[in-house]
Amino acid sequence: MIHRKHAPTPPMGWNSWDCYGAAVTEAEIRGNAEYMAEHLKAYGWEYVVVDIQWYEPGATSSIYRKFAPLEMDEYSRLVPAVNRFPSAAGGKGFRPLSDYVHSLGLKFGIHIMRGIPRQAAHANTPIKHGTATARDIAHANSICPWNTDMYGVDASQDGAQAYYDSLFELYAEWGVDFVKVDDIAASRLYDSHLPEIEMIRKAIDRCGRPMVLSLSPGPAPVRYNDELASNANMWRMTDDFWDLWDLLLDMFDRCEQWQGKTGDGVWPDCDMLPLGHIGIRSVDGGGADRWTRFTRHEQVTMMTLWTIFRSPLFFGGELRDNDDWTNRLLTNSDVLEMHQRSSGAKLVYREDDRVAWTADGPNEVRYVALFNTGDKDLELTLNLADLELAEPVTAKELWTGTEIGTLTDRLVVSIPPHGAALYRLSR
């Protein structure tokens, strides 16, 4: 499928939600893009994504104002709020900002909500192509329970596809490379919104510009894997993920459920990395302005699980505040090579607090991730025979860079509470 070529490896980038909620500004987007270009681009980080409500002039945090007036063009399409994105003035939309991001050698993305603005339906504004209006295609009983901006689009109505076509025609004009669509992969009120996912897929294919399609929130049902893979490049396996150990522990269950379904341009998504300086204007996740609540061991565990599973990696913190420790997590070339080039990630065992995953690398490389999910130091053992590795191998621990030397029968390691170790085994 053509759309799979747009994300041949798991996408990597930055998203504004974890630090700025719905209230990010153009200056903050530009600043984080500049940091990424200087410090992270060489390691494969490339997407800069403006998260929710860039069209809401009065947004100040991650708490949505109910039924707030939104910036909208004459064809029922939301456009950037000029008070927050001044380069959008004069009908330019996101084109000046995306041009700047592209000038840095990066790619530009936006978040949108499924559907059509409620204010468009109430005002009965036109749709660009055809004679249908917003009221004709709005599904007034299809709403988002946590945000009042949109009605769903009724796929059975004339003009429904034309509306989505006009949206992505606009995004192509803006130079958008990545679109995160929310309230669509799973719903607290309904099932997954498969008809709207299919309309969005068609609209992207018709717009003339390659775009990575990301679907939120989760947990997306595993039973819809085929439908999701046929239309999207990535989809959330979880609701919003935050810097809490219980949520990280739960991700082991989710990765186990989705193992074997990653690769070939489609990537089940563990959600963003709540690392570094977060919560600046986002009060979601049970905390305000803070550095991540994850311990360093927990941060290594998260990065190890995300990378061996091959989840997309989207950093959530204010990049310009990163310390050396955080940057080392994001720029470990050995770990990122595994993330980008491995295959066949699978659970080897999960016994009480001991967890082991493995994946295949090129040139007869095997990766092994060992986790201690308990609250005390544990010794973990992995027999090479369990990996069908009968020959002696050389081992390197990738986070520390420690060369272990030759192993003939087993790998034994002591791991601290909530910690992990990641090995590359080479014949």
PDB file of C-alpha atoms in Angstrom, residues 274-420:
ATOM      1  CA  PRO A 274       6.848  12.273  28.880  1.00  0.00           C
ATOM      2  CA  LEU A 275      10.505  13.066  29.500  1.00  0.00           C
ATOM      3  CA  GLY A 276      12.424  16.183  30.427  1.00  0.00           C
ATOM      4  CA  HIS A 277      10.553  19.392  31.277  1.00  0.00           C
ATOM      5  CA  ILE A 278       6.806  18.799  30.925  1.00  0.00           C
ATOM      6  CA  GLY A 279       3.545  20.244  32.269  1.00  0.00           C
ATOM      7  CA  ILE A 280       4.502  23.847  31.537  1.00  0.00           C
ATOM      8  CA  ARG A 281       0.956  24.696  30.452  1.00  0.00           C
ATOM      9  CA  SER A 282      -0.384  21.149  30.351  1.00  0.00           C
ATOM     10  CA  VAL A 283      -2.056  20.113  33.601  1.00  0.00           C
ATOM     11  CA  ASP A 284      -3.117  16.737  32.212  1.00  0.00           C
ATOM     12  CA  GLY A 285      -1.552  13.638  33.687  1.00  0.00           C
ATOM     13  CA  GLY A 286      -1.968  14.630  37.307  1.00  0.00           C
ATOM     14  CA  GLY A 287       0.805  17.184  37.550  1.00  0.00           C
ATOM     15  CA  ALA A 288       1.729  20.779  36.780  1.00  0.00           C
ATOM     16  CA  ASP A 289       5.026  22.332  35.650  1.00  0.00           C
ATOM     17  CA  ARG A 290       7.652  19.676  36.430  1.00  0.00           C
ATOM     18  CA  TRP A 291      10.470  17.487  35.289  1.00  0.00           C
ATOM     19  CA  THR A 292       9.343  13.965  34.510  1.00  0.00           C
ATOM     20  CA  ARG A 293       8.332  11.972  37.565  1.00  0.00           C
ATOM     21  CA  PHE A 294       9.940   8.845  36.141  1.00  0.00           C
ATOM     22  CA  THR A 295      13.146   7.811  37.873  1.00  0.00           C
ATOM     23  CA  ARG A 296      16.188   7.357  35.667  1.00  0.00           C
ATOM     24  CA  HIS A 297      15.727   3.580  35.827  1.00  0.00           C
ATOM     25  CA  GLU A 298      12.102   3.992  34.730  1.00  0.00           C
ATOM     26  CA  GLN A 299      13.147   6.274  31.887  1.00  0.00           C
ATOM     27  CA  VAL A 300      15.539   3.602  30.627  1.00  0.00           C
ATOM     28  CA  THR A 301      12.773   0.995  30.946  1.00  0.00           C
ATOM     29  CA  MET A 302      10.372   3.136  28.915  1.00  0.00           C
ATOM     30  CA  MET A 303      12.914   3.862  26.178  1.00  0.00           C
ATOM     31  CA  THR A 304      13.941   0.200  26.045  1.00  0.00           C
ATOM     32  CA  LEU A 305      10.374  -1.075  25.697  1.00  0.00           C
ATOM     33  CA  TRP A 306       9.378   1.583  23.135  1.00  0.00           C
ATOM     34  CA  THR A 307      12.460   0.973  20.990  1.00  0.00           C
ATOM     35  CA  ILE A 308      12.548  -2.830  20.960  1.00  0.00           C
ATOM     36  CA  PHE A 309       8.789  -2.919  20.288  1.00  0.00           C
ATOM     37  CA  ARG A 310       9.388  -0.287  17.573  1.00  0.00           C
ATOM     38  CA  SER A 311       6.789   2.193  18.697  1.00  0.00           C
ATOM     39  CA  PRO A 312       6.938   5.643  17.119  1.00  0.00           C
ATOM     40  CA  LEU A 313       8.989   7.977  19.318  1.00  0.00           C
ATOM     41  CA  PHE A 314       7.557  11.427  20.019  1.00  0.00           C
ATOM     42  CA  PHE A 315       9.254  13.432  22.724  1.00  0.00           C
ATOM     43  CA  GLY A 316       6.869  15.437  24.917  1.00  0.00           C
ATOM     44  CA  GLY A 317       9.090  17.814  26.857  1.00  0.00           C
ATOM     45  CA  GLU A 318      10.394  21.301  26.148  1.00  0.00           C
ATOM     46  CA  LEU A 319      13.475  20.369  24.122  1.00  0.00           C
ATOM     47  CA  ARG A 320      15.359  23.569  24.866  1.00  0.00           C
ATOM     48  CA  ASP A 321      15.482  22.632  28.564  1.00  0.00           C
ATOM     49  CA  ASN A 322      16.922  19.150  28.031  1.00  0.00           C
ATOM     50  CA  ASP A 323      19.789  18.108  30.278  1.00  0.00           C
ATOM     51  CA  ASP A 324      22.631  15.806  29.230  1.00  0.00           C
ATOM     52  CA  TRP A 325      20.916  12.741  30.684  1.00  0.00           C
ATOM     53  CA  THR A 326      17.750  13.293  28.653  1.00  0.00           C
ATOM     54  CA  ASN A 327      19.676  13.926  25.457  1.00  0.00           C
ATOM     55  CA  ARG A 328      21.691  10.746  25.963  1.00  0.00           C
ATOM     56  CA  LEU A 329      18.416   8.811  26.027  1.00  0.00           C
ATOM     57  CA  LEU A 330      17.461  10.371  22.683  1.00  0.00           C
ATOM     58  CA  THR A 331      20.805  10.109  20.900  1.00  0.00           C
ATOM     59  CA  ASN A 332      22.074   6.617  21.662  1.00  0.00           C
ATOM     60  CA  SER A 333      22.994   5.475  18.155  1.00  0.00           C
ATOM     61  CA  ASP A 334      23.082   1.763  19.050  1.00  0.00           C
ATOM     62  CA  VAL A 335      19.581   1.885  20.548  1.00  0.00           C
ATOM     63  CA  LEU A 336      18.177   3.914  17.673  1.00  0.00           C
ATOM     64  CA  GLU A 337      19.707   1.547  15.127  1.00  0.00           C
ATOM     65  CA  MET A 338      17.764  -1.268  16.796  1.00  0.00           C
ATOM     66  CA  HIS A 339      14.619   0.851  16.782  1.00  0.00           C
ATOM     67  CA  GLN A 340      14.911   1.658  13.087  1.00  0.00           C
ATOM     68  CA  ARG A 341      16.336  -1.586  11.656  1.00  0.00           C
ATOM     69  CA  SER A 342      15.232  -4.536  13.806  1.00  0.00           C
ATOM     70  CA  SER A 343      12.263  -6.829  13.217  1.00  0.00           C
ATOM     71  CA  GLY A 344      10.255  -9.588  14.829  1.00  0.00           C
ATOM     72  CA  ALA A 345      10.101  -8.171  18.351  1.00  0.00           C
ATOM     73  CA  LYS A 346       8.493 -10.656  20.715  1.00  0.00           C
ATOM     74  CA  LEU A 347       8.101 -11.525  24.351  1.00  0.00           C
ATOM     75  CA  VAL A 348      10.437 -14.338  25.420  1.00  0.00           C
ATOM     76  CA  TYR A 349       9.134 -14.712  28.946  1.00  0.00           C
ATOM     77  CA  ARG A 350       7.263 -12.868  31.664  1.00  0.00           C
ATOM     78  CA  GLU A 351       7.648 -14.504  35.036  1.00  0.00           C
ATOM     79  CA  ASP A 352       6.510 -12.460  38.012  1.00  0.00           C
ATOM     80  CA  ASP A 353       8.645  -9.301  37.867  1.00  0.00           C
ATOM     81  CA  ARG A 354      11.091 -10.657  35.279  1.00  0.00           C
ATOM     82  CA  VAL A 355      10.416  -9.787  31.642  1.00  0.00           C
ATOM     83  CA  ALA A 356      12.476 -10.506  28.528  1.00  0.00           C
ATOM     84  CA  TRP A 357      11.933  -9.358  24.947  1.00  0.00           C
ATOM     85  CA  THR A 358      13.982 -10.083  21.854  1.00  0.00           C
ATOM     86  CA  ALA A 359      14.205  -8.814  18.285  1.00  0.00           C
ATOM     87  CA  ASP A 360      16.217  -9.635  15.191  1.00  0.00           C
ATOM     88  CA  GLY A 361      18.752  -7.250  13.718  1.00  0.00           C
ATOM     89  CA  PRO A 362      20.565  -7.323  10.388  1.00  0.00           C
ATOM     90  CA  ASN A 363      23.684  -9.455   9.883  1.00  0.00           C
ATOM     91  CA  GLU A 364      22.668 -12.135  12.382  1.00  0.00           C
ATOM     92  CA  VAL A 365      22.372  -9.670  15.244  1.00  0.00           C
ATOM     93  CA  ARG A 366      19.946 -10.465  18.050  1.00  0.00           C
ATOM     94  CA  TYR A 367      18.721  -7.859  20.524  1.00  0.00           C
ATOM     95  CA  VAL A 368      17.663  -8.781  24.051  1.00  0.00           C
ATOM     96  CA  ALA A 369      15.853  -6.491  26.501  1.00  0.00           C
ATOM     97  CA  LEU A 370      15.632  -7.557  30.144  1.00  0.00           C
ATOM     98  CA  PHE A 371      13.299  -5.785  32.573  1.00  0.00           C
ATOM     99  CA  ASN A 372      12.773  -5.813  36.327  1.00  0.00           C
ATOM    100  CA  THR A 373       9.239  -4.577  36.982  1.00  0.00           C
ATOM    101  CA  GLY A 374       9.466  -5.265  40.706  1.00  0.00           C
ATOM    102  CA  ASP A 375      10.519  -3.203  43.707  1.00  0.00           C
ATOM    103  CA  LYS A 376      13.814  -4.919  44.585  1.00  0.00           C
ATOM    104  CA  ASP A 377      17.001  -5.912  42.769  1.00  0.00           C
ATOM    105  CA  LEU A 378      16.599  -9.043  40.674  1.00  0.00           C
ATOM    106  CA  GLU A 379      18.890 -11.338  38.743  1.00  0.00           C
ATOM    107  CA  LEU A 380      17.627 -12.217  35.268  1.00  0.00           C
ATOM    108  CA  THR A 381      18.891 -15.103  33.154  1.00  0.00           C
ATOM    109  CA  LEU A 382      18.434 -15.726  29.453  1.00  0.00           C
ATOM    110  CA  ASN A 383      19.648 -18.976  27.909  1.00  0.00           C
ATOM    111  CA  LEU A 384      21.045 -18.629  24.410  1.00  0.00           C
ATOM    112  CA  ALA A 385      19.271 -21.861  23.504  1.00  0.00           C
ATOM    113  CA  ASP A 386      15.957 -20.127  24.206  1.00  0.00           C
ATOM    114  CA  LEU A 387      16.896 -17.676  21.458  1.00  0.00           C
ATOM    115  CA  GLU A 388      17.994 -20.513  19.170  1.00  0.00           C
ATOM    116  CA  LEU A 389      21.537 -19.176  19.452  1.00  0.00           C
ATOM    117  CA  ALA A 390      23.658 -22.273  19.915  1.00  0.00           C
ATOM    118  CA  GLU A 391      26.944 -20.682  18.918  1.00  0.00           C
ATOM    119  CA  PRO A 392      29.051 -18.406  21.144  1.00  0.00           C
ATOM    120  CA  VAL A 393      28.105 -14.734  20.787  1.00  0.00           C
ATOM    121  CA  THR A 394      29.650 -11.442  21.764  1.00  0.00           C
ATOM    122  CA  ALA A 395      27.473  -9.110  23.815  1.00  0.00           C
ATOM    123  CA  LYS A 396      27.290  -5.348  24.323  1.00  0.00           C
ATOM    124  CA  GLU A 397      24.986  -3.511  26.733  1.00  0.00           C
ATOM    125  CA  LEU A 398      23.690  -0.625  24.649  1.00  0.00           C
ATOM    126  CA  TRP A 399      22.740   1.950  27.288  1.00  0.00           C
ATOM    127  CA  THR A 400      26.101   1.865  29.055  1.00  0.00           C
ATOM    128  CA  GLY A 401      28.188   0.881  26.045  1.00  0.00           C
ATOM    129  CA  THR A 402      29.764  -1.917  28.088  1.00  0.00           C
ATOM    130  CA  GLU A 403      31.333  -4.734  26.057  1.00  0.00           C
ATOM    131  CA  ILE A 404      30.436  -7.956  27.851  1.00  0.00           C
ATOM    132  CA  GLY A 405      32.639 -10.260  25.786  1.00  0.00           C
ATOM    133  CA  THR A 406      31.870 -13.800  24.657  1.00  0.00           C
ATOM    134  CA  LEU A 407      28.857 -15.732  25.928  1.00  0.00           C
ATOM    135  CA  THR A 408      28.669 -19.483  25.424  1.00  0.00           C
ATOM    136  CA  ASP A 409      25.408 -20.526  27.050  1.00  0.00           C
ATOM    137  CA  ARG A 410      23.550 -17.809  28.923  1.00  0.00           C
ATOM    138  CA  LEU A 411      23.269 -14.138  29.825  1.00  0.00           C
ATOM    139  CA  VAL A 412      22.948 -13.331  33.517  1.00  0.00           C
ATOM    140  CA  VAL A 413      22.481  -9.795  34.799  1.00  0.00           C
ATOM    141  CA  SER A 414      21.366  -8.008  37.968  1.00  0.00           C
ATOM    142  CA  ILE A 415      18.814  -5.262  37.294  1.00  0.00           C
ATOM    143  CA  PRO A 416      17.607  -2.599  39.765  1.00  0.00           C
ATOM    144  CA  PRO A 417      13.913  -2.037  40.577  1.00  0.00           C
ATOM    145  CA  HIS A 418      11.878  -0.698  37.625  1.00  0.00           C
ATOM    146  CA  GLY A 419      15.052  -0.932  35.529  1.00  0.00           C
ATOM    147  CA  ALA A 420      16.135  -2.500  32.269  1.00  0.00           C
TER     148      ALA A 420
END
